[in-house]
Short mmCIF file of C-alpha atoms in Angstrom, two decimals:
data_model
loop_
_atom_site.label_atom_id
_atom_site.label_comp_id
_atom_site.label_asym_id
_atom_site.label_seq_id
_atom_site.Cartn_x
_atom_site.Cartn_y
_atom_site.Cartn_z
CA MET A 1 151.37 231.68 29.23
CA LYS A 2 155.03 231.41 30.15
CA LYS A 3 155.86 227.73 30.58
CA HIS A 4 157.65 226.11 33.48
CA ASN A 5 160.98 225.42 31.80
CA PHE A 6 162.77 222.32 33.12
CA SER A 7 164.97 221.99 30.03
CA ALA A 8 168.46 220.62 30.60
CA GLY A 9 169.99 223.19 28.27
CA PRO A 10 169.81 225.56 26.61
CA CYS A 11 167.71 226.44 29.60
CA ILE A 12 165.75 229.03 31.49
CA LEU A 13 167.23 232.47 32.13
CA PRO A 14 165.99 235.24 34.44
CA GLN A 15 163.12 237.18 32.90
CA GLN A 16 164.70 240.57 33.55
CA VAL A 17 167.83 239.37 31.78
CA MET A 18 165.79 238.25 28.80
CA GLN A 19 163.98 241.60 28.72
CA LYS A 20 167.14 243.68 28.81
CA ALA A 21 168.89 241.44 26.27
CA SER A 22 165.96 241.70 23.87
CA GLU A 23 166.01 245.49 24.16
CA ALA A 24 169.75 245.55 23.51
CA VAL A 25 169.26 243.62 20.26
CA ILE A 26 167.23 246.60 19.05
CA GLU A 27 169.45 249.26 20.62
CA LEU A 28 172.19 249.00 23.23
CA ASP A 29 171.96 251.54 26.04
CA GLY A 30 170.78 254.40 23.84
CA ILE A 31 173.82 254.44 21.53
CA GLY A 32 171.76 254.21 18.34
CA LEU A 33 173.12 250.78 17.42
CA SER A 34 172.15 247.20 18.17
CA LEU A 35 174.30 245.09 20.46
CA ILE A 36 174.79 242.62 17.61
CA GLU A 37 175.99 245.21 15.09
CA ILE A 38 178.56 247.10 17.13
CA SER A 39 182.26 246.41 16.77
CA HIS A 40 183.67 243.99 19.30
CA ARG A 41 186.51 246.50 19.62
CA SER A 42 184.14 249.33 20.53
CA LYS A 43 184.38 250.79 24.01
CA GLU A 44 180.83 249.60 24.66
CA PHE A 45 181.60 245.93 24.08
CA VAL A 46 185.07 246.05 25.64
CA SER A 47 183.35 247.30 28.80
CA ILE A 48 180.83 244.44 28.59
CA ILE A 49 183.37 241.65 28.31
CA GLU A 50 185.65 243.18 30.95
CA ASN A 51 182.70 243.39 33.32
CA ALA A 52 181.65 239.82 32.56
CA ARG A 53 185.13 238.50 33.27
CA ALA A 54 185.40 240.50 36.48
CA LEU A 55 181.97 239.38 37.70
CA ALA A 56 182.86 235.74 37.12
CA LEU A 57 186.00 236.01 39.24
CA GLU A 58 184.22 238.03 41.92
CA LEU A 59 181.33 235.57 42.30
CA LEU A 60 183.78 232.67 42.53
CA GLY A 61 185.92 234.52 45.08
CA LEU A 62 188.96 234.31 42.81
CA GLN A 63 189.69 237.96 42.11
CA ASP A 64 193.30 238.94 42.92
CA LYS A 65 194.28 235.29 43.38
CA GLY A 66 196.22 234.72 40.17
CA TYR A 67 193.30 233.54 38.02
CA SER A 68 192.17 234.68 34.59
CA ALA A 69 188.60 234.45 33.26
CA LEU A 70 188.00 233.87 29.57
CA PHE A 71 184.93 233.73 27.38
CA LEU A 72 185.72 231.33 24.54
CA GLN A 73 183.83 229.48 21.82
CA GLY A 74 183.25 225.86 20.92
CA GLY A 75 181.34 224.89 24.05
CA ALA A 76 182.55 222.65 26.84
CA SER A 77 183.24 220.05 24.14
CA MET A 78 186.05 222.22 22.79
CA GLN A 79 187.45 222.42 26.31
CA PHE A 80 187.86 218.64 26.38
CA LEU A 81 190.52 219.18 23.71
CA HIS A 82 191.69 222.56 24.95
CA VAL A 83 192.54 221.31 28.44
CA ALA A 84 194.61 218.38 27.21
CA TYR A 85 196.40 220.46 24.58
CA ASN A 86 197.56 222.95 27.21
CA LEU A 87 198.16 220.74 30.24
CA LEU A 88 198.85 217.13 29.26
CA GLU A 89 202.55 216.42 28.85
CA THR A 90 202.80 212.79 29.93
CA LYS A 91 199.86 211.45 31.94
CA ALA A 92 196.50 212.73 33.13
CA GLY A 93 193.86 211.28 35.43
CA TYR A 94 190.10 211.35 34.91
CA ILE A 95 187.17 210.48 37.17
CA ASN A 96 184.60 208.93 34.84
CA THR A 97 181.10 209.86 35.96
CA GLY A 98 179.17 210.02 32.71
CA THR A 99 178.86 210.83 29.04
CA TRP A 100 180.79 214.10 29.24
CA SER A 101 183.62 212.47 31.17
CA LEU A 102 183.87 209.82 28.46
CA LYS A 103 184.05 212.48 25.76
CA SER A 104 186.77 214.38 27.60
CA ILE A 105 188.77 211.18 28.12
CA LYS A 106 188.58 210.41 24.41
CA GLU A 107 190.06 213.81 23.51
CA ALA A 108 192.80 213.62 26.14
CA ARG A 109 194.04 210.29 24.79
CA LEU A 110 195.14 212.11 21.65
CA PHE A 111 197.88 213.82 23.69
CA GLY A 112 199.19 211.33 26.19
CA GLU A 113 198.43 208.58 28.65
CA VAL A 114 195.09 208.77 30.43
CA VAL A 115 194.46 206.98 33.71
CA GLU A 116 190.83 206.35 34.59
CA VAL A 117 191.27 206.87 38.33
CA ALA A 118 187.69 205.88 39.17
CA SER A 119 184.46 205.17 37.30
CA SER A 120 180.78 204.52 37.89
CA GLN A 121 180.14 203.28 34.36
CA GLU A 122 179.36 199.70 35.38
CA GLN A 123 176.27 200.96 37.24
CA ASN A 124 175.23 203.24 34.35
CA PHE A 125 176.68 206.22 36.22
CA ASN A 126 174.00 206.26 38.92
CA HIS A 127 176.52 207.32 41.60
CA ILE A 128 179.77 209.18 42.21
CA PRO A 129 182.84 206.94 42.79
CA LYS A 130 184.42 207.11 46.23
CA ASN A 131 187.44 205.77 48.12
CA TYR A 132 189.85 205.97 45.21
CA THR A 133 193.52 206.89 45.20
CA VAL A 134 194.81 209.64 42.95
CA PRO A 135 198.32 208.99 41.58
CA GLY A 136 200.82 211.70 42.44
CA ASP A 137 202.54 211.76 39.05
CA LEU A 138 199.64 213.17 37.00
CA ASP A 139 199.84 216.35 34.98
CA PHE A 140 196.30 217.04 36.20
CA LEU A 141 193.16 215.35 37.51
CA HIS A 142 189.91 216.03 35.65
CA VAL A 143 186.47 215.76 37.26
CA THR A 144 182.92 216.64 36.19
CA SER A 145 181.12 218.30 39.08
CA ASN A 146 177.55 217.64 37.94
CA ASN A 147 176.26 215.01 35.55
CA THR A 148 173.24 216.40 33.76
CA ILE A 149 172.17 213.17 32.11
CA TYR A 150 172.31 210.93 35.17
CA GLY A 151 171.43 213.41 37.90
CA THR A 152 174.53 212.96 40.04
CA GLN A 153 176.76 215.59 41.60
CA ILE A 154 180.10 215.52 43.40
CA LYS A 155 179.63 216.63 47.00
CA ASP A 156 183.22 216.18 48.19
CA PHE A 157 186.03 216.91 45.78
CA PRO A 158 189.31 214.98 46.08
CA GLU A 159 192.25 216.51 47.89
CA VAL A 160 195.11 216.28 45.40
CA ASN A 161 198.69 217.43 44.94
CA VAL A 162 198.29 217.86 41.19
CA PRO A 163 196.33 220.52 39.27
CA LEU A 164 192.58 219.94 39.59
CA VAL A 165 190.48 220.59 36.48
CA CYS A 166 186.69 220.65 36.67
CA ASP A 167 183.95 220.70 34.08
CA MET A 168 181.24 222.71 35.88
CA SER A 169 179.02 223.23 32.88
CA SER A 170 175.78 222.34 34.61
CA ASP A 171 176.23 223.61 38.17
CA ILE A 172 178.61 226.56 38.09
CA PHE A 173 177.48 229.46 40.32
CA SER A 174 174.84 227.23 41.95
CA ARG A 175 176.49 226.35 45.27
CA GLN A 176 179.25 227.57 47.53
CA LEU A 177 182.60 225.87 47.13
CA ASP A 178 186.20 226.76 47.80
CA PHE A 179 186.86 227.50 44.15
CA SER A 180 190.54 228.11 44.87
CA LYS A 181 190.89 224.31 45.12
CA PHE A 182 190.52 224.20 41.35
CA ASP A 183 193.29 225.16 38.96
CA LEU A 184 191.03 225.27 35.92
CA ILE A 185 187.24 225.46 35.71
CA TYR A 186 185.23 225.48 32.52
CA ALA A 187 181.52 225.72 31.85
CA GLY A 188 179.32 226.07 28.80
CA ALA A 189 177.12 229.10 29.37
CA GLN A 190 173.83 227.55 28.27
CA LYS A 191 172.90 225.81 31.51
CA ASN A 192 173.32 228.34 34.30
CA MET A 193 174.82 231.48 32.88
CA GLY A 194 173.58 232.50 29.45
CA PRO A 195 172.64 231.31 25.96
CA ALA A 196 174.56 228.79 23.91
CA GLY A 197 177.56 230.25 22.14
CA THR A 198 180.20 230.95 24.76
CA THR A 199 182.12 229.04 27.41
CA LEU A 200 183.56 230.43 30.60
CA VAL A 201 187.09 229.26 31.41
CA VAL A 202 188.72 230.24 34.70
CA ILE A 203 192.42 229.39 34.91
CA LYS A 204 195.13 229.69 37.52
CA ASP A 205 197.79 231.37 35.42
CA GLU A 206 200.74 229.54 36.95
CA ILE A 207 199.73 226.11 35.59
CA LEU A 208 200.21 227.20 31.98
CA GLY A 209 203.27 227.09 29.73
CA LYS A 210 204.57 223.75 30.99
CA VAL A 211 203.99 221.45 28.02
CA SER A 212 206.66 220.96 25.38
CA ARG A 213 204.36 220.84 22.35
CA LYS A 214 203.59 223.85 20.22
CA ILE A 215 199.98 224.93 20.70
CA PRO A 216 197.98 226.55 17.88
CA SER A 217 197.04 230.12 18.76
CA MET A 218 193.29 229.51 18.93
CA LEU A 219 193.84 226.65 21.36
CA ASN A 220 196.44 228.36 23.50
CA TYR A 221 195.06 229.67 26.79
CA GLN A 222 198.02 232.02 27.18
CA VAL A 223 197.20 233.69 23.87
CA HIS A 224 193.60 234.30 24.95
CA ILE A 225 194.70 235.60 28.35
CA ALA A 226 197.18 238.01 26.75
CA LYS A 227 194.44 239.32 24.46
CA ASP A 228 191.86 239.68 27.26
CA SER A 229 189.58 237.11 25.64
CA MET A 230 189.57 239.15 22.41
CA PHE A 231 192.09 237.27 20.27
CA ASN A 232 189.30 236.66 17.76
CA THR A 233 185.79 238.08 17.49
CA PRO A 234 183.95 236.90 20.60
CA PRO A 235 180.28 235.80 20.62
CA VAL A 236 178.98 239.25 21.46
CA PHE A 237 175.37 238.38 22.33
CA ALA A 238 176.25 235.34 24.45
CA VAL A 239 178.84 237.29 26.42
CA TYR A 240 176.41 240.16 26.98
CA VAL A 241 173.65 237.89 28.29
CA SER A 242 176.16 236.08 30.49
CA MET A 243 177.22 239.43 31.94
CA LEU A 244 173.60 240.33 32.66
CA THR A 245 173.01 236.95 34.32
CA LEU A 246 176.12 237.28 36.48
CA GLN A 247 175.02 240.77 37.52
CA TRP A 248 171.55 239.40 38.33
CA LEU A 249 173.15 236.77 40.53
CA LYS A 250 175.35 239.32 42.29
CA ASP A 251 172.33 241.54 42.95
CA LEU A 252 170.50 238.58 44.50
CA GLY A 253 173.29 238.14 47.02
CA GLY A 254 175.65 235.94 45.05
CA ILE A 255 176.18 232.20 45.21
CA ALA A 256 175.27 231.93 48.90
CA ALA A 257 171.82 233.38 48.23
CA ILE A 258 171.04 231.26 45.19
CA GLU A 259 172.27 228.11 46.92
CA GLU A 260 169.53 228.51 49.53
CA VAL A 261 166.90 228.65 46.80
CA ASN A 262 168.43 225.73 44.91
CA GLU A 263 168.42 223.57 48.03
CA LYS A 264 164.74 224.36 48.62
CA LYS A 265 163.89 223.33 45.06
CA ALA A 266 165.88 220.11 45.32
CA ASN A 267 164.44 219.21 48.73
CA LEU A 268 160.91 219.80 47.46
CA ILE A 269 161.13 217.50 44.48
CA TYR A 270 163.23 214.78 46.10
CA SER A 271 160.83 214.63 49.05
CA GLU A 272 157.98 213.98 46.63
CA ILE A 273 159.97 211.37 44.71
CA ASP A 274 160.78 209.51 47.93
CA LEU A 275 157.30 209.74 49.48
CA ASN A 276 155.18 209.14 46.39
CA PRO A 277 154.96 205.39 45.60
CA LEU A 278 154.34 206.15 41.92
CA PHE A 279 157.87 207.52 41.43
CA HIS A 280 161.42 206.43 42.12
CA GLY A 281 164.71 208.27 41.83
CA ILE A 282 167.40 207.11 39.40
CA ALA A 283 170.56 208.47 41.07
CA ASN A 284 171.78 207.18 44.42
CA LYS A 285 170.44 209.40 47.20
CA GLU A 286 173.79 210.51 48.58
CA ASP A 287 174.93 211.69 45.14
CA ARG A 288 171.77 213.40 43.92
CA SER A 289 172.23 216.60 41.98
CA ILE A 290 170.55 219.79 43.14
CA MET A 291 170.47 220.86 39.49
CA ASN A 292 169.06 217.79 37.71
CA ALA A 293 166.60 215.46 39.43
CA THR A 294 166.22 212.21 37.48
CA PHE A 295 163.26 209.96 38.23
CA ASN A 296 160.80 207.54 36.69
CA LEU A 297 157.33 206.11 37.17
CA THR A 298 156.96 202.83 38.99
CA ASP A 299 154.05 201.99 36.66
CA ASP A 300 154.61 202.77 32.98
CA THR A 301 150.87 202.60 32.27
CA LEU A 302 150.57 205.99 33.99
CA LYS A 303 152.97 207.69 31.60
CA GLU A 304 150.37 209.05 29.19
CA THR A 305 148.27 210.45 32.05
CA PHE A 306 151.27 212.05 33.75
CA ASP A 307 152.61 213.52 30.52
CA THR A 308 149.21 215.03 29.72
CA MET A 309 148.90 216.54 33.19
CA CYS A 310 152.35 218.10 32.85
CA LYS A 311 151.56 219.49 29.42
CA ASP A 312 148.27 220.97 30.60
CA ALA A 313 150.09 222.68 33.47
CA GLY A 314 152.59 224.29 31.09
CA ILE A 315 155.55 222.13 32.09
CA SER A 316 158.23 221.86 29.41
CA GLY A 317 161.51 219.98 29.00
CA LEU A 318 160.86 217.20 31.52
CA ASN A 319 161.80 214.17 29.42
CA GLY A 320 164.88 212.28 30.55
CA HIS A 321 167.92 211.75 28.36
CA ARG A 322 167.56 208.88 25.91
CA SER A 323 170.38 206.93 27.59
CA VAL A 324 168.55 206.93 30.94
CA GLY A 325 164.87 207.39 30.11
CA GLY A 326 162.21 208.53 32.51
CA TYR A 327 162.13 212.17 33.54
CA ARG A 328 164.64 214.86 34.35
CA ALA A 329 163.75 218.08 36.14
CA SER A 330 166.56 220.55 35.53
CA MET A 331 166.38 223.22 38.22
CA TYR A 332 168.99 225.78 37.23
CA ASN A 333 169.45 229.06 39.06
CA ALA A 334 166.75 230.97 37.20
CA LEU A 335 164.01 228.35 37.64
CA PRO A 336 161.56 229.68 40.24
CA LEU A 337 160.68 227.59 43.27
CA GLU A 338 157.06 227.98 42.18
CA SER A 339 157.73 225.94 39.03
CA VAL A 340 159.00 223.03 41.12
CA GLY A 341 155.89 223.39 43.25
CA VAL A 342 153.67 223.02 40.18
CA LEU A 343 155.46 219.82 39.19
CA VAL A 344 155.25 218.38 42.70
CA ASP A 345 151.53 219.18 42.88
CA ILE A 346 150.99 217.21 39.68
CA MET A 347 152.93 214.26 41.02
CA SER A 348 150.80 214.32 44.18
CA GLU A 349 147.63 214.63 42.15
CA LEU A 350 148.60 211.60 40.08
CA GLU A 351 148.93 209.59 43.28
CA ARG A 352 145.45 210.66 44.38
CA LYS A 353 143.99 209.67 41.01
CA ALA A 354 145.77 206.32 40.73
#
């Protein structure tokens, strides 16, 4: 039985994507070779990565707007360093909304002054900071759109006169935004786009080349742009699966179509959390993520019963992060609405039994 996969990442992917990817590992499109044994310089793979890059820009509405799309390695964690190396000359601003913000701030401080413009750390990151002022002398402002661990999500992005950088690792392609507001977006593939192993970086070309330091080739965005994301051997399988997932999303109707489904999933589980006296939400209501619903039991003595019910129903990956505890239902694009329904039914059943 296929389980209901609520894992925070690596996470669920569309079944047709998994099927086609598994076939390609044996043989890619009838060429007599496996996807993972062809040259990354072959016409077959060059076509794959070009298509993946084009699909990313198309879905974000950024084609022909001066942006480049890259598939790089090292995960979003490498981008914490990468961003600062390429953009931080004197001073950068960061909105601190969780663990990943803290990690990115740590890396940026290696290159210059970092201003923590706003933070929700004192409340264990259970909300998104508001009513803050962004200094006008920053090299860039960095935000994290969705906080997987704490279940919060930025609904309104700041209007700024400096380059806006966003870590969208856990909610990219999940909701409609004016993506042209962002000068640089990065996202690890393994939450909403593909398997672990590659990171999508979308950059407005004009913000590059303005720092005085010399940048090593592997960390230089301009080098990767000039080489069409092929400066070194790319993660062939991860890029291929990301391409398939992006095509799946396009065929569904793009971000607008998947946003409708994502909102239905989020509304279903949050309604149960709010109405069921046995559960309470962890994140502030106005900042709740549509990707990661964090919640806990009001009575810990019910934990063993609830966990057993979830296991028997084939629910996987529901445990909360160790820094928060409780439960976390990650509802990425490929998670069916039916899976959320199964979880909600169990929560309701627990209330009837209690």
